[in-house]
GROMACS .gro file of C-alpha atoms in nm:
model
  348
    1MET     CA    1  -1.319  -3.298   0.198
    2ASP     CA    2  -1.694  -3.287   0.250
    3TYR     CA    3  -1.893  -3.551   0.068
    4ASP     CA    4  -2.171  -3.329  -0.068
    5THR     CA    5  -2.007  -2.984  -0.066
    6SER     CA    6  -1.669  -2.810  -0.036
    7ASP     CA    7  -1.507  -2.504   0.119
    8PRO     CA    8  -1.310  -2.393  -0.187
    9PHE     CA    9  -1.029  -2.144  -0.230
   10CYS     CA   10  -0.781  -2.087  -0.512
   11LYS     CA   11  -0.404  -2.044  -0.507
   12ILE     CA   12  -0.268  -1.825  -0.789
   13THR     CA   13   0.102  -1.848  -0.879
   14LEU     CA   14   0.306  -1.652  -1.132
   15GLY     CA   15   0.681  -1.697  -1.129
   16LYS     CA   16   0.800  -1.681  -0.769
   17LEU     CA   17   0.494  -1.494  -0.645
   18SER     CA   18   0.181  -1.655  -0.509
   19GLU     CA   19  -0.142  -1.556  -0.335
   20GLU     CA   20  -0.470  -1.715  -0.229
   21THR     CA   21  -0.834  -1.616  -0.248
   22ARG     CA   22  -1.052  -1.622   0.059
   23VAL     CA   23  -1.227  -1.947   0.155
   24ILE     CA   24  -1.596  -1.972   0.064
   25ILE     CA   25  -1.777  -2.206   0.299
   26GLN     CA   26  -1.994  -2.490   0.164
   27ASP     CA   27  -2.032  -2.379  -0.196
   28LEU     CA   28  -1.973  -2.575  -0.516
   29ASN     CA   29  -2.020  -2.261  -0.727
   30PRO     CA   30  -1.809  -2.004  -0.540
   31VAL     CA   31  -1.790  -1.640  -0.649
   32PHE     CA   32  -1.458  -1.495  -0.533
   33ASP     CA   33  -1.454  -1.162  -0.720
   34GLU     CA   34  -1.098  -1.082  -0.602
   35ILE     CA   35  -0.817  -0.893  -0.775
   36PHE     CA   36  -0.446  -0.979  -0.758
   37VAL     CA   37  -0.158  -0.763  -0.882
   38PHE     CA   38   0.162  -0.926  -1.011
   39PRO     CA   39   0.466  -0.742  -1.150
   40MET     CA   40   0.551  -0.775  -1.518
   41LYS     CA   41   0.918  -0.706  -1.461
   42GLY     CA   42   1.125  -1.013  -1.548
   43LEU     CA   43   0.838  -1.208  -1.705
   44ASP     CA   44   0.873  -1.394  -2.034
   45LEU     CA   45   0.542  -1.324  -2.207
   46GLU     CA   46   0.601  -1.612  -2.448
   47LYS     CA   47   0.689  -1.882  -2.193
   48ASP     CA   48   0.556  -1.791  -1.849
   49GLU     CA   49   0.212  -1.893  -1.732
   50ILE     CA   50  -0.030  -1.825  -1.449
   51GLN     CA   51  -0.109  -2.136  -1.244
   52PHE     CA   52  -0.435  -2.191  -1.058
   53THR     CA   53  -0.478  -2.464  -0.795
   54MET     CA   54  -0.813  -2.519  -0.626
   55PHE     CA   55  -0.834  -2.658  -0.274
   56ASP     CA   56  -1.101  -2.759  -0.027
   57TRP     CA   57  -1.014  -2.594   0.304
   58ASP     CA   58  -0.980  -2.823   0.606
   59LEU     CA   59  -0.862  -2.763   0.962
   60ALA     CA   60  -0.591  -3.026   0.925
   61LEU     CA   61  -0.479  -3.043   0.562
   62ASN     CA   62  -0.643  -2.899   0.253
   63ASP     CA   63  -0.781  -3.131  -0.015
   64PHE     CA   64  -0.682  -3.092  -0.378
   65LEU     CA   65  -0.973  -3.004  -0.609
   66GLY     CA   66  -0.799  -2.936  -0.939
   67TYR     CA   67  -0.532  -2.751  -1.131
   68THR     CA   68  -0.516  -2.541  -1.446
   69ARG     CA   69  -0.285  -2.289  -1.609
   70LEU     CA   70  -0.298  -1.996  -1.848
   71PRO     CA   71   0.001  -1.908  -2.072
   72LEU     CA   72   0.065  -1.533  -2.076
   73LYS     CA   73   0.094  -1.540  -2.455
   74LYS     CA   74  -0.282  -1.602  -2.468
   75CYS     CA   75  -0.345  -1.276  -2.282
   76ASP     CA   76  -0.343  -0.935  -2.448
   77LEU     CA   77  -0.079  -0.750  -2.249
   78SER     CA   78   0.024  -0.510  -2.525
   79ALA     CA   79  -0.161  -0.212  -2.375
   80ASN     CA   80  -0.329  -0.108  -2.051
   81ASP     CA   81  -0.685  -0.212  -1.966
   82LYS     CA   82  -0.732  -0.468  -2.246
   83LYS     CA   83  -0.917  -0.712  -2.026
   84LYS     CA   84  -0.953  -1.068  -2.155
   85SER     CA   85  -1.164  -1.335  -1.984
   86PHE     CA   86  -1.121  -1.713  -1.985
   87TRP     CA   87  -1.303  -2.023  -1.865
   88LEU     CA   88  -1.040  -2.281  -1.763
   89ARG     CA   89  -1.124  -2.645  -1.692
   90LEU     CA   90  -0.972  -2.798  -1.377
   91GLY     CA   91  -0.765  -3.114  -1.401
   92LEU     CA   92  -0.428  -3.259  -1.299
   93ARG     CA   93  -0.080  -3.137  -1.371
   94GLU     CA   94   0.080  -3.291  -1.677
   95GLY     CA   95   0.212  -3.637  -1.589
   96GLU     CA   96   0.041  -3.641  -1.250
   97THR     CA   97  -0.208  -3.901  -1.123
   98THR     CA   98  -0.442  -3.905  -0.828
   99ALA     CA   99  -0.230  -4.184  -0.679
  100ASN     CA  100   0.073  -3.960  -0.624
  101LEU     CA  101  -0.109  -3.652  -0.499
  102TRP     CA  102  -0.016  -3.745  -0.141
  103LYS     CA  103   0.324  -3.590  -0.210
  104TYR     CA  104   0.175  -3.245  -0.197
  105TYR     CA  105  -0.185  -3.258  -0.079
  106ASN     CA  106  -0.415  -3.450   0.147
  107PRO     CA  107  -0.502  -3.756  -0.067
  108PHE     CA  108  -0.856  -3.830  -0.169
  109ASP     CA  109  -1.031  -4.134  -0.309
  110GLU     CA  110  -0.856  -4.243  -0.629
  111ASP     CA  111  -1.196  -4.280  -0.788
  112GLN     CA  112  -1.283  -3.917  -0.714
  113GLU     CA  113  -1.333  -3.730  -1.041
  114ILE     CA  114  -1.194  -3.379  -1.083
  115THR     CA  115  -1.467  -3.151  -1.214
  116GLY     CA  116  -1.534  -2.784  -1.255
  117GLU     CA  117  -1.408  -2.472  -1.431
  118ILE     CA  118  -1.286  -2.134  -1.314
  119ASN     CA  119  -1.352  -1.799  -1.474
  120ILE     CA  120  -1.072  -1.542  -1.466
  121SER     CA  121  -0.988  -1.208  -1.629
  122VAL     CA  122  -0.637  -1.083  -1.706
  123TRP     CA  123  -0.523  -0.739  -1.811
  124LYS     CA  124  -0.220  -0.509  -1.800
  125GLY     CA  125  -0.268  -0.226  -1.555
  126CYS     CA  126  -0.067   0.052  -1.395
  127ARG     CA  127  -0.031   0.191  -1.045
  128PHE     CA  128  -0.304   0.449  -1.108
  129ASP     CA  129  -0.573   0.184  -1.158
  130LYS     CA  130  -0.852   0.205  -0.903
  131GLN     CA  131  -0.831  -0.175  -0.864
  132ILE     CA  132  -0.487  -0.148  -0.703
  133ALA     CA  133  -0.646  -0.001  -0.391
  134VAL     CA  134  -0.836  -0.326  -0.332
  135ALA     CA  135  -0.599  -0.576  -0.494
  136LYS     CA  136  -0.429  -0.845  -0.289
  137VAL     CA  137  -0.050  -0.833  -0.271
  138PRO     CA  138   0.131  -1.151  -0.378
  139LYS     CA  139   0.375  -1.333  -0.153
  140LEU     CA  140   0.726  -1.433  -0.246
  141LEU     CA  141   0.774  -1.810  -0.239
  142ASP     CA  142   1.069  -1.932  -0.035
  143ALA     CA  143   1.304  -2.085  -0.291
  144ALA     CA  144   1.433  -2.334  -0.032
  145ALA     CA  145   1.084  -2.470   0.037
  146ALA     CA  146   0.935  -2.770  -0.140
  147GLU     CA  147   0.763  -2.687  -0.467
  148GLU     CA  148   0.408  -2.691  -0.337
  149GLU     CA  149   0.456  -2.580   0.021
  150PHE     CA  150   0.319  -2.250   0.138
  151ASN     CA  151   0.631  -2.125   0.316
  152SER     CA  152   0.645  -1.758   0.220
  153LYS     CA  153   0.725  -1.409   0.332
  154ASN     CA  154   0.523  -1.096   0.265
  155VAL     CA  155   0.606  -0.869  -0.026
  156LEU     CA  156   0.492  -0.523   0.080
  157SER     CA  157   0.406  -0.399  -0.267
  158TYR     CA  158   0.418  -0.499  -0.631
  159VAL     CA  159   0.711  -0.404  -0.857
  160GLU     CA  160   0.831  -0.134  -0.619
  161PRO     CA  161   0.659   0.030  -0.322
  162ARG     CA  162   0.385   0.271  -0.415
  163PHE     CA  163   0.479   0.611  -0.280
  164ALA     CA  164   0.260   0.874  -0.121
  165VAL     CA  165   0.334   1.213   0.028
  166VAL     CA  166   0.191   1.327   0.360
  167MET     CA  167   0.101   1.693   0.313
  168VAL     CA  168   0.070   1.904   0.629
  169HIS     CA  169  -0.041   2.268   0.619
  170ILE     CA  170  -0.017   2.466   0.945
  171LEU     CA  171  -0.211   2.791   0.912
  172GLU     CA  172  -0.278   2.953   1.246
  173ALA     CA  173  -0.393   2.910   1.606
  174LYS     CA  174  -0.615   3.098   1.849
  175ASP     CA  175  -0.665   3.122   2.222
  176ILE     CA  176  -0.326   2.961   2.285
  177MET     CA  177  -0.254   2.916   2.657
  178ALA     CA  178  -0.034   3.196   2.793
  179MET     CA  179   0.297   3.053   2.913
  180ASP     CA  180   0.495   3.374   2.971
  181ILE     CA  181   0.466   3.662   3.212
  182GLY     CA  182   0.237   3.918   3.060
  183GLY     CA  183  -0.026   3.668   2.945
  184LEU     CA  184   0.134   3.578   2.611
  185SER     CA  185   0.339   3.299   2.449
  186ASP     CA  186   0.599   3.255   2.175
  187PRO     CA  187   0.434   2.959   2.000
  188TYR     CA  188   0.564   2.731   1.726
  189VAL     CA  189   0.454   2.390   1.596
  190LYS     CA  190   0.663   2.073   1.585
  191VAL     CA  191   0.544   1.847   1.300
  192LYS     CA  192   0.659   1.490   1.364
  193LEU     CA  193   0.629   1.161   1.174
  194GLY     CA  194   0.843   0.876   1.307
  195ASP     CA  195   1.203   0.993   1.338
  196ILE     CA  196   1.150   1.292   1.110
  197GLU     CA  197   1.036   1.625   1.246
  198TYR     CA  198   1.007   1.986   1.134
  199ASN     CA  199   0.939   2.310   1.320
  200THR     CA  200   0.749   2.615   1.209
  201LYS     CA  201   0.896   2.953   1.289
  202TYR     CA  202   0.804   3.083   1.634
  203ILE     CA  203   0.591   3.393   1.670
  204ASN     CA  204   0.678   3.628   1.956
  205ASP     CA  205   0.431   3.754   2.216
  206THR     CA  206   0.098   3.623   2.088
  207THR     CA  207  -0.182   3.380   2.162
  208SER     CA  208  -0.309   3.395   1.802
  209PRO     CA  209  -0.008   3.307   1.585
  210LYS     CA  210  -0.026   3.284   1.205
  211TRP     CA  211   0.232   3.049   1.051
  212ASN     CA  212   0.098   2.948   0.708
  213GLU     CA  213   0.369   2.685   0.652
  214THR     CA  214   0.358   2.355   0.463
  215PHE     CA  215   0.555   2.036   0.531
  216THR     CA  216   0.584   1.708   0.341
  217PHE     CA  217   0.685   1.352   0.433
  218LEU     CA  218   0.748   1.074   0.182
  219VAL     CA  219   0.593   0.739   0.280
  220THR     CA  220   0.547   0.404   0.107
  221THR     CA  221   0.286   0.133   0.115
  222PRO     CA  222   0.179  -0.015   0.346
  223ILE     CA  223   0.106   0.330   0.490
  224THR     CA  224   0.151   0.318   0.867
  225GLY     CA  225   0.266   0.552   1.142
  226LYS     CA  226   0.133   0.842   1.344
  227LEU     CA  227   0.146   1.211   1.253
  228GLU     CA  228   0.192   1.443   1.552
  229LEU     CA  229   0.140   1.821   1.564
  230LEU     CA  230   0.273   1.967   1.889
  231VAL     CA  231   0.251   2.334   1.990
  232TYR     CA  232   0.538   2.462   2.205
  233ASP     CA  233   0.621   2.791   2.375
  234HIS     CA  234   0.971   2.901   2.276
  235ASP     CA  235   1.196   3.005   2.565
  236TYR     CA  236   1.522   3.190   2.510
  237GLY     CA  237   1.803   3.009   2.687
  238GLY     CA  238   1.569   2.764   2.858
  239PHE     CA  239   1.351   2.463   2.778
  240ASP     CA  240   1.062   2.502   2.538
  241GLU     CA  241   0.733   2.413   2.707
  242LEU     CA  242   0.471   2.192   2.545
  243ILE     CA  243   0.134   2.366   2.533
  244GLY     CA  244  -0.077   2.098   2.365
  245GLY     CA  245  -0.109   1.901   2.047
  246MET     CA  246  -0.292   1.643   1.839
  247SER     CA  247  -0.212   1.322   1.656
  248CYS     CA  248  -0.357   1.108   1.377
  249GLU     CA  249  -0.283   0.765   1.230
  250LEU     CA  250  -0.174   0.798   0.866
  251LYS     CA  251  -0.424   0.531   0.758
  252ASP     CA  252  -0.703   0.761   0.879
  253LEU     CA  253  -0.596   1.061   0.668
  254VAL     CA  254  -0.799   1.162   0.365
  255LYS     CA  255  -0.642   1.041   0.040
  256PHE     CA  256  -0.609   1.292  -0.244
  257GLU     CA  257  -0.600   1.107  -0.578
  258GLY     CA  258  -0.698   1.377  -0.825
  259ALA     CA  259  -0.921   1.258  -1.109
  260ASN     CA  260  -0.923   0.904  -0.967
  261GLY     CA  261  -1.045   1.012  -0.626
  262ILE     CA  262  -1.161   1.328  -0.454
  263ARG     CA  263  -1.156   1.636  -0.677
  264GLU     CA  264  -0.983   1.880  -0.443
  265ALA     CA  265  -0.736   1.854  -0.159
  266PRO     CA  266  -0.906   1.877   0.182
  267GLY     CA  267  -0.937   2.223   0.334
  268ALA     CA  268  -0.800   2.325   0.673
  269THR     CA  269  -1.016   2.289   0.984
  270TRP     CA  270  -0.993   2.405   1.344
  271ARG     CA  271  -0.873   2.136   1.587
  272THR     CA  272  -0.862   2.148   1.966
  273LEU     CA  273  -0.524   2.104   2.133
  274VAL     CA  274  -0.503   1.836   2.401
  275ASP     CA  275  -0.245   1.708   2.648
  276ALA     CA  276  -0.101   1.358   2.681
  277ALA     CA  277  -0.411   1.247   2.872
  278GLY     CA  278  -0.640   1.372   2.597
  279GLU     CA  279  -0.768   1.666   2.803
  280SER     CA  280  -0.831   2.002   2.634
  281ALA     CA  281  -0.762   2.208   2.948
  282ASP     CA  282  -0.528   2.198   3.248
  283SER     CA  283  -0.631   2.121   3.607
  284ALA     CA  284  -0.735   2.486   3.657
  285GLY     CA  285  -0.968   2.467   3.358
  286THR     CA  286  -0.757   2.683   3.125
  287ALA     CA  287  -0.788   2.562   2.765
  288TYR     CA  288  -0.475   2.489   2.561
  289GLY     CA  289  -0.622   2.654   2.251
  290LYS     CA  290  -0.709   2.559   1.893
  291MET     CA  291  -0.511   2.526   1.572
  292LYS     CA  292  -0.621   2.549   1.209
  293CYS     CA  293  -0.446   2.294   0.992
  294ALA     CA  294  -0.484   2.037   0.715
  295ALA     CA  295  -0.320   1.698   0.666
  296TYR     CA  296  -0.382   1.448   0.388
  297LEU     CA  297  -0.214   1.182   0.174
  298ASP     CA  298  -0.115   1.288  -0.176
  299MET     CA  299  -0.138   0.958  -0.366
  300GLU     CA  300  -0.037   1.103  -0.703
  301TYR     CA  301   0.325   0.996  -0.677
  302PHE     CA  302   0.444   0.933  -1.033
  303GLU     CA  303   0.688   0.677  -1.168
  304TRP     CA  304   0.742   0.564  -1.526
  305PRO     CA  305   0.513   0.272  -1.609
  306GLN     CA  306   0.672  -0.071  -1.626
  307GLY     CA  307   0.878  -0.104  -1.943
  308ASN     CA  308   0.941   0.273  -1.972
  309VAL     CA  309   0.643   0.316  -2.202
  310PHE     CA  310   0.576   0.688  -2.191
  311SER     CA  311   0.516   0.977  -2.424
  312THR     CA  312   0.826   1.158  -2.548
  313GLU     CA  313   0.617   1.470  -2.593
  314CYS     CA  314   0.658   1.556  -2.225
  315GLY     CA  315   1.030   1.630  -2.273
  316GLU     CA  316   1.304   1.566  -2.019
  317LEU     CA  317   1.398   1.740  -1.696
  318THR     CA  318   1.753   1.699  -1.565
  319VAL     CA  319   1.815   1.740  -1.192
  320ASP     CA  320   2.162   1.721  -1.039
  321VAL     CA  321   2.178   1.606  -0.675
  322MET     CA  322   2.513   1.710  -0.534
  323ASP     CA  323   2.549   1.558  -0.186
  324GLY     CA  324   2.380   1.494   0.148
  325GLU     CA  325   2.455   1.540   0.516
  326ASP     CA  326   2.382   1.353   0.842
  327MET     CA  327   2.231   1.054   0.663
  328LYS     CA  328   2.179   0.722   0.841
  329GLU     CA  329   2.431   0.445   0.784
  330ASN     CA  330   2.334   0.122   0.605
  331ALA     CA  331   2.019   0.275   0.461
  332GLU     CA  332   1.897   0.297   0.103
  333TYR     CA  333   1.816   0.646  -0.022
  334MET     CA  334   1.636   0.793  -0.317
  335VAL     CA  335   1.557   1.144  -0.439
  336VAL     CA  336   1.211   1.245  -0.553
  337GLY     CA  337   1.087   1.563  -0.710
  338LYS     CA  338   0.746   1.711  -0.779
  339LEU     CA  339   0.635   1.898  -1.090
  340GLU     CA  340   0.285   2.040  -1.047
  341THR     CA  341   0.078   1.742  -0.924
  342MET     CA  342   0.318   1.462  -1.023
  343TRP     CA  343   0.594   1.308  -0.815
  344CYS     CA  344   0.888   1.134  -0.981
  345LYS     CA  345   1.169   0.923  -0.839
  346LEU     CA  346   1.500   1.031  -0.990
  347LYS     CA  347   1.710   0.767  -1.159
  348LYS     CA  348   2.046   0.676  -1.008
   0.00000   0.00000   0.00000
């Protein structure tokens, strides 16, 4: 601990989940301005409480600066977006003294006085809140670890993974490299994401094919992976030849979030085909061609809000899923459907 300043950060714990703010260097009045998302599933709103522990960051062992807690029953969690703010004074845990703090934290002078307050806001949100895009994800405390240790493993999302759909629209191509005798090709597009791939239909004898086909992939947060669009020449009875392609990291795709984000899905654009080396033409200078396509993330996946609080006016849609084929062993599966702009995970 510094004698005239501190490098404070705060640990927030609710149930078995915990997360920390960033460290603010040499500041006795830190402004964190950070958002954390915790699931409400399994919480007892009458008994559970949010715990806040302030530390001074050190290279060796962090110093304890104070502790406070907020019972959930003091928060208004009856409806979404009812934000309530509190100033909470820092102190010790009930029954704790500065003399026994060495059990958990780097000890400080027993005469050191705990001072300060923290300002926090609490509200009930849903997965469509804009704040979720910037909120920190809590970590699951290891139940076998000591009470105050930071042994943890990452939880990839809150409540359940947030789903998104990768939308790919393949329209057409032009000036495709001729791969067959006669100066033409039989081109088709392989759309690939991880182990999943789809093919457009192939168009015979052309260098300007028009496919106008759409493909979708279901992904979950954190959104990672690479989308590949590969143009092949179809050969009857032989091996299809790769003409050229393009790729894009999913995190770089435009996100379509309706009223909460951009107003319209991105339009298709012309992209140049390249080879594995990133070249747009072969050694003789012949270009591979161009393709008009669109790819974006549809973030409007829909799932009933926590607690099944929804309007009965929307009615009910029943979908029977009969069976599946060629599915991977030891994997968990789900079925999703889309009605207009909203995605919904079907109940088991």
